[in-house]
Short mmCIF file of C-alpha atoms and ligand atoms in Angstrom, two decimals:
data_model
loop_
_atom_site.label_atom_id
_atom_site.label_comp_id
_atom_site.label_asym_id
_atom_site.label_seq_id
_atom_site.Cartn_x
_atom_site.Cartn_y
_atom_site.Cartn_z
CA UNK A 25 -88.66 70.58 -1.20
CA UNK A 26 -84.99 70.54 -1.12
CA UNK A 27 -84.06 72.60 1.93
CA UNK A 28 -81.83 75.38 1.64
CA UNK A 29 -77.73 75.01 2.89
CA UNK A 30 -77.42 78.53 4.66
CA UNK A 31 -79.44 80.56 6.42
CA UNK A 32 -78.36 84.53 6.85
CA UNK A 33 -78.08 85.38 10.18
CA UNK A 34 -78.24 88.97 11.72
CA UNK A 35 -74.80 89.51 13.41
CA UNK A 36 -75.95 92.37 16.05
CA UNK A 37 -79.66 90.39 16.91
CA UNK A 38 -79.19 86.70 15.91
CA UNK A 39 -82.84 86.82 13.68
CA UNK A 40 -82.41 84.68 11.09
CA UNK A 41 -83.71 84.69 6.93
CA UNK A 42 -83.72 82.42 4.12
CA UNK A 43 -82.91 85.76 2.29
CA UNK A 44 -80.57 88.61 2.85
CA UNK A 45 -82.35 92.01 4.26
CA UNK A 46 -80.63 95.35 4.44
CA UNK A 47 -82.30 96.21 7.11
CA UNK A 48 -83.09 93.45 10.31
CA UNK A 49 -86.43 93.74 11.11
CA UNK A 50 -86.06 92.40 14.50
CA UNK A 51 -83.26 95.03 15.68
CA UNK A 52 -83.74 97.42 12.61
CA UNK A 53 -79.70 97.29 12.32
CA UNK A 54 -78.86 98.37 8.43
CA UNK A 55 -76.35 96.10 6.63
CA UNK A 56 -75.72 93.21 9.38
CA UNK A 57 -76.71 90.36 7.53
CA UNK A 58 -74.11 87.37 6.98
CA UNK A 59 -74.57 83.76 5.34
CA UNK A 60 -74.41 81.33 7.48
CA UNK A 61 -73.72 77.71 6.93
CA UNK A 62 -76.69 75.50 7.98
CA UNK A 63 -75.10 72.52 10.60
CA UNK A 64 -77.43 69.44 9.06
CA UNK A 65 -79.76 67.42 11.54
CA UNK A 66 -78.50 64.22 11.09
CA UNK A 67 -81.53 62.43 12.63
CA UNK A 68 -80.43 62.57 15.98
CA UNK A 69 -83.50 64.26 17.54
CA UNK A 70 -85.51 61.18 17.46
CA UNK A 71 -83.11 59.60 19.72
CA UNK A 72 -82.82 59.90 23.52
CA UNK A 73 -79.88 61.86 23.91
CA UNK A 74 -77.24 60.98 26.38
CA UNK A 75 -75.59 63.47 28.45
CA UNK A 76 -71.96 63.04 29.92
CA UNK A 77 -72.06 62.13 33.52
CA UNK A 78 -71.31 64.50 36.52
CA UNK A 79 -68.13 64.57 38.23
CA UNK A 80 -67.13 65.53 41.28
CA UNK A 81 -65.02 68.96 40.33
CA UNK A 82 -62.83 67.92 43.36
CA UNK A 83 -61.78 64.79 41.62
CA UNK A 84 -61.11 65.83 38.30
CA UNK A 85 -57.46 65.46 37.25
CA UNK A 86 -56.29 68.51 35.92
CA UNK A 87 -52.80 66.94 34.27
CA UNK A 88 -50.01 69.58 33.81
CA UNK A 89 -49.77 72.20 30.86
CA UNK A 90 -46.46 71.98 28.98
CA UNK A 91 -45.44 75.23 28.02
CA UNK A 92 -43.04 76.30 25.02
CA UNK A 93 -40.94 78.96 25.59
CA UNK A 94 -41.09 81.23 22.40
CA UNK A 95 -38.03 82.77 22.95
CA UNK A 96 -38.78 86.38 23.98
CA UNK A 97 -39.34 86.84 27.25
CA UNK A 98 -41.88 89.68 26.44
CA UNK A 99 -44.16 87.32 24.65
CA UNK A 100 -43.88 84.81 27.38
CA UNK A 101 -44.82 87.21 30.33
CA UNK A 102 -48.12 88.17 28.04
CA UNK A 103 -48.55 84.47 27.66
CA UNK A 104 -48.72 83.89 31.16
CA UNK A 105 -44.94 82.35 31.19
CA UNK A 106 -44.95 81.06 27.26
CA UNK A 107 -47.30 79.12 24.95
CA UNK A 108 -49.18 76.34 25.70
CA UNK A 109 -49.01 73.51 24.00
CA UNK A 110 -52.21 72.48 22.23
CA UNK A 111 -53.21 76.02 22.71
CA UNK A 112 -54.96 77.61 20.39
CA UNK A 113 -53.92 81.43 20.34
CA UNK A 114 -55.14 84.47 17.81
CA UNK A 115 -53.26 87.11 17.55
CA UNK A 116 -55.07 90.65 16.07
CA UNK A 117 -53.25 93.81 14.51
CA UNK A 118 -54.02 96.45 12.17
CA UNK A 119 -52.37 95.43 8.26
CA UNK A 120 -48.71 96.49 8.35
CA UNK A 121 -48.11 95.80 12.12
CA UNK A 122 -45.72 93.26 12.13
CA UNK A 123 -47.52 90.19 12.69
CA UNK A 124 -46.44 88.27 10.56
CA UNK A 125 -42.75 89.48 11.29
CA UNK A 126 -42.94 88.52 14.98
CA UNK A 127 -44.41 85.09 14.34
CA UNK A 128 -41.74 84.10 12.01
CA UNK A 129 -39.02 85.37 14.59
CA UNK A 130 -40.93 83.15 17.07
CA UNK A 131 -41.01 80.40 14.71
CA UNK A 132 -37.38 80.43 14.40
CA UNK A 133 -36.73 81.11 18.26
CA UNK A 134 -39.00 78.90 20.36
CA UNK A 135 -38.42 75.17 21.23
CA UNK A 136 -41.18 72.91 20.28
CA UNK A 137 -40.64 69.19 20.05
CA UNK A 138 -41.79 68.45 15.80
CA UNK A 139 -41.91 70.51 12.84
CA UNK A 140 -43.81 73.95 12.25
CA UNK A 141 -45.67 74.25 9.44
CA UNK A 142 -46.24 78.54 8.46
CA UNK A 143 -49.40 78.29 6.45
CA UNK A 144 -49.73 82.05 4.50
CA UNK A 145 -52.27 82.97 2.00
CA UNK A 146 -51.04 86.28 1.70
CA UNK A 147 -47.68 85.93 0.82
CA UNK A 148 -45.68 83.49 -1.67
CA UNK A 149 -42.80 81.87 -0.31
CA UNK A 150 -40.61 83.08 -1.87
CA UNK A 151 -41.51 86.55 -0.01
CA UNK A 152 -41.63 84.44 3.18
CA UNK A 153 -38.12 83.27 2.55
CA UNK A 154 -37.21 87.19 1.54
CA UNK A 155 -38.39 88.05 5.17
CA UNK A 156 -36.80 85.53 6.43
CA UNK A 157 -33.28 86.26 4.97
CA UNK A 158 -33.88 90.07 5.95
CA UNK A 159 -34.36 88.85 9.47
CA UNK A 160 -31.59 86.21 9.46
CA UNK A 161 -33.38 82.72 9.63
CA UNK A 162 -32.23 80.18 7.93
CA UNK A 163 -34.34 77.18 10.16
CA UNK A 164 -34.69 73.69 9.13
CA UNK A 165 -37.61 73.31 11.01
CA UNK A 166 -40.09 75.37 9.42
CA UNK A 167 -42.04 74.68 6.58
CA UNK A 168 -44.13 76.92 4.41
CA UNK A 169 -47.44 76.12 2.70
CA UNK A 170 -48.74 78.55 0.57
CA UNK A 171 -52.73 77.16 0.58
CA UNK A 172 -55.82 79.35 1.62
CA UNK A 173 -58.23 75.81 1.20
CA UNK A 174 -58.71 74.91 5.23
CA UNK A 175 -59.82 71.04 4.02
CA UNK A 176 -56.00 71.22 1.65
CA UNK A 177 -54.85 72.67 4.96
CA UNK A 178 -56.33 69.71 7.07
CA UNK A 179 -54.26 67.34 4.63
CA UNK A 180 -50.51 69.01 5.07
CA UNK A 181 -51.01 68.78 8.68
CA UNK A 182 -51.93 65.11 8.36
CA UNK A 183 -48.35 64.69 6.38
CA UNK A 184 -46.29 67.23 8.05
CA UNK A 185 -47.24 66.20 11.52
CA UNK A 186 -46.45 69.72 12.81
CA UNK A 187 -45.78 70.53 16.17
CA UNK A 188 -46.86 74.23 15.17
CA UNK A 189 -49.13 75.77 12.76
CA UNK A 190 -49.91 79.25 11.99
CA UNK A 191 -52.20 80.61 9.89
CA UNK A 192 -51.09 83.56 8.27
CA UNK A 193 -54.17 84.93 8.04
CA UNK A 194 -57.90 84.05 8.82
CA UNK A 195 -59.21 86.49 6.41
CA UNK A 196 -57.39 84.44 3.34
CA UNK A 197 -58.89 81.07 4.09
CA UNK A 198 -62.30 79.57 2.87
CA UNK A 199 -63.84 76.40 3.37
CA UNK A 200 -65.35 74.55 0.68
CA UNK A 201 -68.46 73.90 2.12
CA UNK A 202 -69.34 77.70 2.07
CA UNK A 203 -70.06 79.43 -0.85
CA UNK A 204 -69.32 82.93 1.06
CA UNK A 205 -66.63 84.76 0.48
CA UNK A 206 -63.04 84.74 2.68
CA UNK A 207 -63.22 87.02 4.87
CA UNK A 208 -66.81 87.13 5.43
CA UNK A 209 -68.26 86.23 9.10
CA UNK A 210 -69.39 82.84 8.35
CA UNK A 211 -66.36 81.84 5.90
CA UNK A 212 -64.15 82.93 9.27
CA UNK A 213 -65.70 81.47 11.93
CA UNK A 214 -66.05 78.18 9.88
CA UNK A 215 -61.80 78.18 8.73
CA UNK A 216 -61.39 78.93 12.40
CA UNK A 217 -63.82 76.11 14.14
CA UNK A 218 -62.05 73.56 11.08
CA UNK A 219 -58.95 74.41 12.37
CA UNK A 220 -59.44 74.13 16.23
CA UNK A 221 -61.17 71.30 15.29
CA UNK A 222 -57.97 69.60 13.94
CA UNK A 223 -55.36 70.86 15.87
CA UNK A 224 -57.32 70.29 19.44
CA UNK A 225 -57.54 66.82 18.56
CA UNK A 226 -53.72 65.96 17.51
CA UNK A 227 -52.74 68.53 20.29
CA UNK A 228 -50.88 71.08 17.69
CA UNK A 229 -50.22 74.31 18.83
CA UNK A 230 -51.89 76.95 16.63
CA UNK A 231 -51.42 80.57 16.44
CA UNK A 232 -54.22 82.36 14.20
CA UNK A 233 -53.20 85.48 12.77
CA UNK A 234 -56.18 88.24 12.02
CA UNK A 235 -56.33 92.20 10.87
CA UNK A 236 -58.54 94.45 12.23
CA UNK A 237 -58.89 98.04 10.97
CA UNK A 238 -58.88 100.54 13.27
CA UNK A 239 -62.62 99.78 15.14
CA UNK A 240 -62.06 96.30 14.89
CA UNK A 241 -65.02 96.34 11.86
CA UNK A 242 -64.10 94.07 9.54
CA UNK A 243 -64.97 90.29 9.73
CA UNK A 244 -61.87 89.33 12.11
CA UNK A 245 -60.73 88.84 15.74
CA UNK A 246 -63.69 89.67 17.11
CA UNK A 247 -66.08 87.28 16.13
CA UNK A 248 -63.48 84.66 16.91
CA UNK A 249 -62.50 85.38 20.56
CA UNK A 250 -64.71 83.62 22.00
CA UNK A 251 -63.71 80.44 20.22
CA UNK A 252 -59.75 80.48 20.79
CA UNK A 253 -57.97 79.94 24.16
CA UNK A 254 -56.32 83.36 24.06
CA UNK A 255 -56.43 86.69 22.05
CA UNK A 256 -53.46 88.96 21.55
CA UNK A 257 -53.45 92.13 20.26
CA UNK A 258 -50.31 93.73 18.56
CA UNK A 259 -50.87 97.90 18.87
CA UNK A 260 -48.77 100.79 17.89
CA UNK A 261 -48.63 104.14 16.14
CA UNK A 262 -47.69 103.55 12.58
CA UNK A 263 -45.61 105.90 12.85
CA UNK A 264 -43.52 105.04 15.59
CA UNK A 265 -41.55 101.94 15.65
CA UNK A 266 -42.54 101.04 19.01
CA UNK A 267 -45.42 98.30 18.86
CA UNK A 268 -47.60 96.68 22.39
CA UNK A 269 -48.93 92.97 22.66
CA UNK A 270 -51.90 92.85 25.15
CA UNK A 271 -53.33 89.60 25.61
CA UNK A 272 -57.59 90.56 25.82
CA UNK A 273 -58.55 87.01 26.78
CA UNK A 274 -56.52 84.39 28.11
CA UNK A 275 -57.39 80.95 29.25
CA UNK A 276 -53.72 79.58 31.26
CA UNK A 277 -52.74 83.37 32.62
CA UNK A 278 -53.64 86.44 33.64
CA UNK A 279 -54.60 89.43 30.78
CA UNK A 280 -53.08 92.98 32.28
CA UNK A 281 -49.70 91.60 31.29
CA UNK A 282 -48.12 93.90 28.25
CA UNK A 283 -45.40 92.79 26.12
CA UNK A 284 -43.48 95.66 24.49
CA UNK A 285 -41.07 95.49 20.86
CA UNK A 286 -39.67 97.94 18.61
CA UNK A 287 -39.88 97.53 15.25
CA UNK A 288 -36.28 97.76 13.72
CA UNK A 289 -34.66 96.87 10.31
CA UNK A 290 -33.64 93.65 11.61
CA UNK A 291 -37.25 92.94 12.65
CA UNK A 292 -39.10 92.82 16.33
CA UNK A 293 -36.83 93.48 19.22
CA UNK A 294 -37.92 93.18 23.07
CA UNK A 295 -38.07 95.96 24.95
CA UNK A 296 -37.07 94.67 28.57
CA UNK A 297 -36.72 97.94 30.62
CA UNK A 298 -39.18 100.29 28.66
CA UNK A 299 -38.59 103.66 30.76
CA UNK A 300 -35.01 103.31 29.71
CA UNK A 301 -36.17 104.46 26.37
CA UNK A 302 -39.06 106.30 26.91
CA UNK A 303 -37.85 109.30 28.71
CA UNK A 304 -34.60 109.99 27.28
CA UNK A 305 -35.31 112.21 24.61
CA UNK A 306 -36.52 114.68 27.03
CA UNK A 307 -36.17 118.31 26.47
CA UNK A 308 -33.93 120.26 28.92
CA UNK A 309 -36.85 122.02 30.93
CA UNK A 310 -40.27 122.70 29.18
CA UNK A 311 -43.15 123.64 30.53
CA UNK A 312 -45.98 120.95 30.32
CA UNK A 313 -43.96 118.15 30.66
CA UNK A 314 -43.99 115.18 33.03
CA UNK A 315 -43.56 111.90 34.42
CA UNK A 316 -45.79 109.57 35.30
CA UNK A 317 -45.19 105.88 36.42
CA UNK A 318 -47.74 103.64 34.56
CA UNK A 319 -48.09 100.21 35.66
CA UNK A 320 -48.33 97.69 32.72
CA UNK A 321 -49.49 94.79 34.34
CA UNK A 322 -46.78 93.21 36.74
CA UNK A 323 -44.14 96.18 35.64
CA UNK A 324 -43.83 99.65 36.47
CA UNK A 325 -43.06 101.93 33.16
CA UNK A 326 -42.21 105.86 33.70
CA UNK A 327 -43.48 107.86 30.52
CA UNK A 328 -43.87 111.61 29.71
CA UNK A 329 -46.69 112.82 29.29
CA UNK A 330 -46.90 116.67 27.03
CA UNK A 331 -49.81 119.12 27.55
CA UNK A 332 -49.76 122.43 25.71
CA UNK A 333 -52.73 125.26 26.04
CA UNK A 334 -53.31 127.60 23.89
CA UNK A 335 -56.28 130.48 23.97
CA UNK A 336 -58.81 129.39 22.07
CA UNK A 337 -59.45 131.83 18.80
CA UNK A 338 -63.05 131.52 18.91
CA UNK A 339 -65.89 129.34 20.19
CA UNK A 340 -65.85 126.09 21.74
CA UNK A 341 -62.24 125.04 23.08
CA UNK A 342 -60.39 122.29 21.46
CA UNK A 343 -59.37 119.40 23.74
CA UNK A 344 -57.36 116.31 21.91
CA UNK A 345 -55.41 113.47 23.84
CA UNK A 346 -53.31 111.19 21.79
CA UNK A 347 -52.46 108.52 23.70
CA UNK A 348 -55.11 109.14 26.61
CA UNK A 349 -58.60 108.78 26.98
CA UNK A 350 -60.63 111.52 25.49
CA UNK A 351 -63.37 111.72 27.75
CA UNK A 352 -60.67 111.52 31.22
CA UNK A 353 -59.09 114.74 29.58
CA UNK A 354 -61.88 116.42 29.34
CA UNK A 355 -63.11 115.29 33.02
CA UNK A 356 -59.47 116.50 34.19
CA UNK A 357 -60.31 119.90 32.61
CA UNK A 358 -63.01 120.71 34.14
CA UNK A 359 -61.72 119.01 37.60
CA UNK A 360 -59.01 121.85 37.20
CA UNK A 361 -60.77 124.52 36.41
CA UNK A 362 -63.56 124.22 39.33
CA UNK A 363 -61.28 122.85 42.07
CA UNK A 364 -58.14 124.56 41.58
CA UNK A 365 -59.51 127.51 40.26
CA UNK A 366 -57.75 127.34 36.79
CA UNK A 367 -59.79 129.30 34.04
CA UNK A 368 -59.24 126.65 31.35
CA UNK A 369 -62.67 127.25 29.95
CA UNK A 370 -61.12 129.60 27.11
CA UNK A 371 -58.19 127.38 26.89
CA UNK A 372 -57.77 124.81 23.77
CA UNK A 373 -55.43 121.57 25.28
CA UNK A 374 -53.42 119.51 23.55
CA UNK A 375 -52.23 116.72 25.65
CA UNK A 376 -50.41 113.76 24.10
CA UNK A 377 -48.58 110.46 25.95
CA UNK A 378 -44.59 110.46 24.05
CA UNK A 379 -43.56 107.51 22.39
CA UNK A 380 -47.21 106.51 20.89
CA UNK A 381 -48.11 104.25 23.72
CA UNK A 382 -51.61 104.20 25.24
CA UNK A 383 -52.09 104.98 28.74
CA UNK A 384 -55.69 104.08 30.02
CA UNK A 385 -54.85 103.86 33.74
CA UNK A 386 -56.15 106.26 35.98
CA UNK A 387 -53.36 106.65 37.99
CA UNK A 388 -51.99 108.87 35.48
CA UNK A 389 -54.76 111.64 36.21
CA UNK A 390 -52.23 113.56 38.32
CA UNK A 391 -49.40 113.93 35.97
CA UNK A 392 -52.07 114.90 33.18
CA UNK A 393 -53.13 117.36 35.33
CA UNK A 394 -50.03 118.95 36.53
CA UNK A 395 -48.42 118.68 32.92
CA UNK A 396 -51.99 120.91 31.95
CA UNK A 397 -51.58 123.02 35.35
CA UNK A 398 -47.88 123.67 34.19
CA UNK A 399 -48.68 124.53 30.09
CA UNK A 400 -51.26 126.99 31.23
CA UNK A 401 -48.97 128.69 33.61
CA UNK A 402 -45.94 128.56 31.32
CA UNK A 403 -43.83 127.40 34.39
CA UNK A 404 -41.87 123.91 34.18
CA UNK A 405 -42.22 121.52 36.82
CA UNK A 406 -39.39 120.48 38.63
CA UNK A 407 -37.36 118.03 35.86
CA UNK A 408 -36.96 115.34 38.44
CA UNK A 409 -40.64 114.82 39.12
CA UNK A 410 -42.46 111.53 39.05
CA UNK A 411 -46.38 112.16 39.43
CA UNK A 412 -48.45 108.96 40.46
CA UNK A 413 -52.07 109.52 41.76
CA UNK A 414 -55.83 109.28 40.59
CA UNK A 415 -57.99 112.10 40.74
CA UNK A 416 -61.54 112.43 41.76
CA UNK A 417 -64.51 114.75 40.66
CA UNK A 418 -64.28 116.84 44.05
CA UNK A 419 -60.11 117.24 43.19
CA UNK A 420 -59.03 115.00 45.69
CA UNK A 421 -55.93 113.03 45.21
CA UNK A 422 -56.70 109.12 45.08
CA UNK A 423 -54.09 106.38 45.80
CA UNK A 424 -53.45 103.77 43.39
CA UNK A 425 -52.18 100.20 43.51
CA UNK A 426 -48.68 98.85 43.44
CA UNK A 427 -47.22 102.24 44.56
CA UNK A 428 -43.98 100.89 45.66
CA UNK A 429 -43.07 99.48 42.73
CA UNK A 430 -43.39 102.41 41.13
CA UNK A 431 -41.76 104.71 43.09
CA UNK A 432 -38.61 102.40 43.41
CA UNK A 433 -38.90 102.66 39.39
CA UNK A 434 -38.32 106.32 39.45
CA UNK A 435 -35.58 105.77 42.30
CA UNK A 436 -34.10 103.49 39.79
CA UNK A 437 -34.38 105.95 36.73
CA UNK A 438 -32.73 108.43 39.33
CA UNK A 439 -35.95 110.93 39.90
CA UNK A 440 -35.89 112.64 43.12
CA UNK A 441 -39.38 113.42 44.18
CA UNK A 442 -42.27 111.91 43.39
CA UNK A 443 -45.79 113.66 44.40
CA UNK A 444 -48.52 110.64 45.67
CA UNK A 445 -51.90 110.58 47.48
CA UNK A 446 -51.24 111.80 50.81
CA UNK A 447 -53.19 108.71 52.26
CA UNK A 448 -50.75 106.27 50.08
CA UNK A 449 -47.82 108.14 51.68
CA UNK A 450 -48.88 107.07 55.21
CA UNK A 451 -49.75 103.63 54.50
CA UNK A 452 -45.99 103.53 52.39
CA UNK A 453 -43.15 101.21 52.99
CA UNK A 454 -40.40 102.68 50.79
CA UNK A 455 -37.18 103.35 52.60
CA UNK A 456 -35.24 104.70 49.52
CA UNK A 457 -33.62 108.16 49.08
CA UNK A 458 -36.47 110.03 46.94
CA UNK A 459 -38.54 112.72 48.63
CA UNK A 460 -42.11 111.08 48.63
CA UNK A 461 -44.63 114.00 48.79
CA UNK A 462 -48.35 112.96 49.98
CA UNK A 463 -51.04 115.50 48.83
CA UNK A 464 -54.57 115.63 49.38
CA UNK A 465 -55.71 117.49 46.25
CA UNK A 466 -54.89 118.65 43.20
CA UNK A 467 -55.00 122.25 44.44
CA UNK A 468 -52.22 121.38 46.89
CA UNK A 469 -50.12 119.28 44.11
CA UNK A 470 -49.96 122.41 41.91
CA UNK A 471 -48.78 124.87 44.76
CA UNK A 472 -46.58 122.32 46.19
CA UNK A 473 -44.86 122.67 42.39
CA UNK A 474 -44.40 126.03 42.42
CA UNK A 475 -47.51 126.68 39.77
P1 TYD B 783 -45.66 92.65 8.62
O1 TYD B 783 -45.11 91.70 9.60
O2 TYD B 783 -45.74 92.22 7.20
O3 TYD B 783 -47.09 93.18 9.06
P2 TYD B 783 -48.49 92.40 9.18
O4 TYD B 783 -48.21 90.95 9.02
O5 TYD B 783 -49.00 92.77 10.55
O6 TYD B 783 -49.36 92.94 8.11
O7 TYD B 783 -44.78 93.95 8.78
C1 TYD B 783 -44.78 94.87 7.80
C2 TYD B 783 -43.97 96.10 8.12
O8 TYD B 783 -42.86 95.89 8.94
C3 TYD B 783 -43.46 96.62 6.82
O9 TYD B 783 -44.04 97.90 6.62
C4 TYD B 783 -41.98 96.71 6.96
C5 TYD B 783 -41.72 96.56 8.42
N1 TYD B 783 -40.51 95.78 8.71
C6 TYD B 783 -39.45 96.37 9.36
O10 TYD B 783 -39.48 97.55 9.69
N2 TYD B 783 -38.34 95.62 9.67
C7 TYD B 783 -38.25 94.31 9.32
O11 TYD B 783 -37.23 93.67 9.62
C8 TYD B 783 -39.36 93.71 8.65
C9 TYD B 783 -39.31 92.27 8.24
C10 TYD B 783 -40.47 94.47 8.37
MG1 MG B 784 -48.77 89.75 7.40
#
């Protein structure tokens, strides 16, 4: 009987079927079911199989990465100080982003020692060249293929001999050894093994470019990361023109690094000193309004934070956070209302971080709390206030790492006072001019305000 060439796989258990199910009757997931491609058995298990032979780990010669500098300095720090070469790097964002904007800038700007070849099969080059013009790059060096075939692919880079590919993106390309659709699990994960494949062995450079909606559903990034050398993720509010590269996995650097762009008319622009910008539309003196000094990896970044409360016109009280996490505003709520005596409970909160960036770091607790403190009360904190503390479930004020840095941030922005754990304010080594207050709980913070 002539055996079948795929297999459907379920993608949350692993159970396999020779059919597609709806439902997985090993894990009972609904609709999880992808075609797989079956890898033949060419007759190998009949012989003995040899396995490599041990090494000591002390001996093995690690030779030297070469790295490219791309030519922003942001993108470089993210990379772990730029991108390496033979490197293969995929970098995930939400349709509309600016992916595909930020790799041609890079294509144009960094160094690399042969050709790059952009390989789109989204986008016709004459729309390529459009961008380009828009964004002012008129390169020699790069060459477009407009192909979504990864075997037609393989052949270009045979001729081109790039020193750079991208692949523009993984959704559009198909191999023809699958009968499943681009864009499917198994039709990405095969383009993307075909490609490694390639470049690893002629040690090209590759940058893989993937969308993810908004939970990362769709057959994309995720299924790949654990395949490429290092995932980036481009972020932002479509609304605002300010957009965040996080690298999520990287093999040759460190991942809390942040790269940070704004999105202009002439295309993706580096954003070297970020609280520059972030804090200087500030209204005069609101209440609800603070400052908080977020560390982004290796760099401080001061931020406002906005909290408004309202009464709540019946039932359960509304709490939203755009730009924080949900389920720390909500903890901070209640923190408030039992340890500092604040009767928030009838209260609905809006708190939201300015400038659409996410702030997940706990040492923002305290100016989320004071900005919430100084809503309820109507009664604006002091405008030159930096707040930089965690806080715990009994109210007491935490210290956090790097607090040096940040406080010579806000002495750099020209804030005067900045409100800390009282245990970091011992242990600190700052000799500037600003008034470092140490507190030992959140009840203290708020008096010491004037709340
Ligand atoms: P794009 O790079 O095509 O997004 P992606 O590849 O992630 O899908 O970016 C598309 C958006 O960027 C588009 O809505 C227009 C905007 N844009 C600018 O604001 N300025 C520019 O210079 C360019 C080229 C695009
Ligand atoms: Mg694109």
């Amino acid at each position: 009987m002539a055996k079948s060439q795929t297999v459907f796989v379920c993608s949350s258990c692993g159970n396999e079927s020779p059919k597609w199910l709806g439902k997985c009757p090993a894990c009972n997931a609904w609709n999880t079911y992808y075609e797989e491609k079956i890898v033949k058995d060419k007759g190998t298990s009949q012989k003995r199989v040899t396995g490599s032979d041990t090494v000591p780990l002390n001996h093995v010669e690690t030779g030297k990465y070469e790295r490219y500098h791309t030519g922003y300095d942001e993108l470089d720090r993210v990379l772990g100080g730029g991108l390496v070469q033979g490197s293969l790097v995929l970098l995930g964002g939400e349709p509309g982003i600016g992916k595909s904007t930020l790799i041609l800038q890079i294509c144009d700007k960094i160094k690399v020692n042969g050709p790059v070849l952009y390989v789109s099969g989204e986008e016709s080059a004459s729309q390529i060249k459009m961008r380009a013009d828009r964004l002012q790059i008129a390169n020699d060096n790069i060459f477009f293929l407009g192909e979504t075939s990864i075997e037609l692919i393989d052949e270009s880079i045979e001729k081109v001999k790039p020193a750079l590919v991208i692949i523009d993106s993984i959704q559009t390309m198909y191999s023809e050894e699958l009968t499943a659709a681009p864009g499917s699990v198994s039709q990405v994960r095969e383009a993307t093994s075909k490609i490694m494949m390639m470049c690893k062995k002629q040690n090209i450079t590759t940058i893989i470019i993937g969308h993810v909606t908004k939970d990362g559903a769709i057959a994309g990034p995720r299924v790949l990361e654990h395949m490429v050398d290092t995932v980036l993720y481009l972020e932002g509010e479509r609304y605002f023109s300010y957009r965040v590269l996080r690298s999520v996995k990287n093999r040759f650097g460190s991942t809390n690094e942040i790269g940070l762009f704004e999105m202009r008319d002439v295309g993706m622009t580096e954003i070297t000193n970020p609280s520059d910008i972030m804090i200087t539309e500030r209204e005069d003196n609101p209440s609800g309004s603070v400052i908080v000094a977020s560390m982004e990896g290796t760099r401080p970044m001061l931020i406002e934070i906005q909290a408004l409360l309202t009464p709540t016109a019946f039932g359960m009280p509304r709490r939203t956070g755009i730009g924080i996490d949900y389920n720390r505003l909500v903890l901070l709520m209640a923190v408030l209302e039992k340890r500092a005596g604040l009767p928030l409970s009838n209260q609905d909160a809006y708190v939201n971080v300015v400038s659409g960036i996410r702030l997940d770091e706990p040492a923002t607790d305290l100016g989320i709390a004071l900005a919430v403190a100084s809503s309820y009360k109507n009664i604006p904190l002091p405008k030159d206030l930096v707040a930089i503390g965690e806080i715990g479930l009994t109210g007491e004020i935490r210290s956090v790492n790097a607090i040096e840095k940040r406080i010579n941030e806000a002495d750099r922005m020209g804030f005067k006072t900045c409100i800390v754990a009282e245990s970091a304010r011992k242990q600190l080594k700052y000799k500037g001019s600003m008034n470092v207050l140490g507190m030992k709980n959140i009840r203290d913070a708020i008096k010491s305000c004037g709340l």
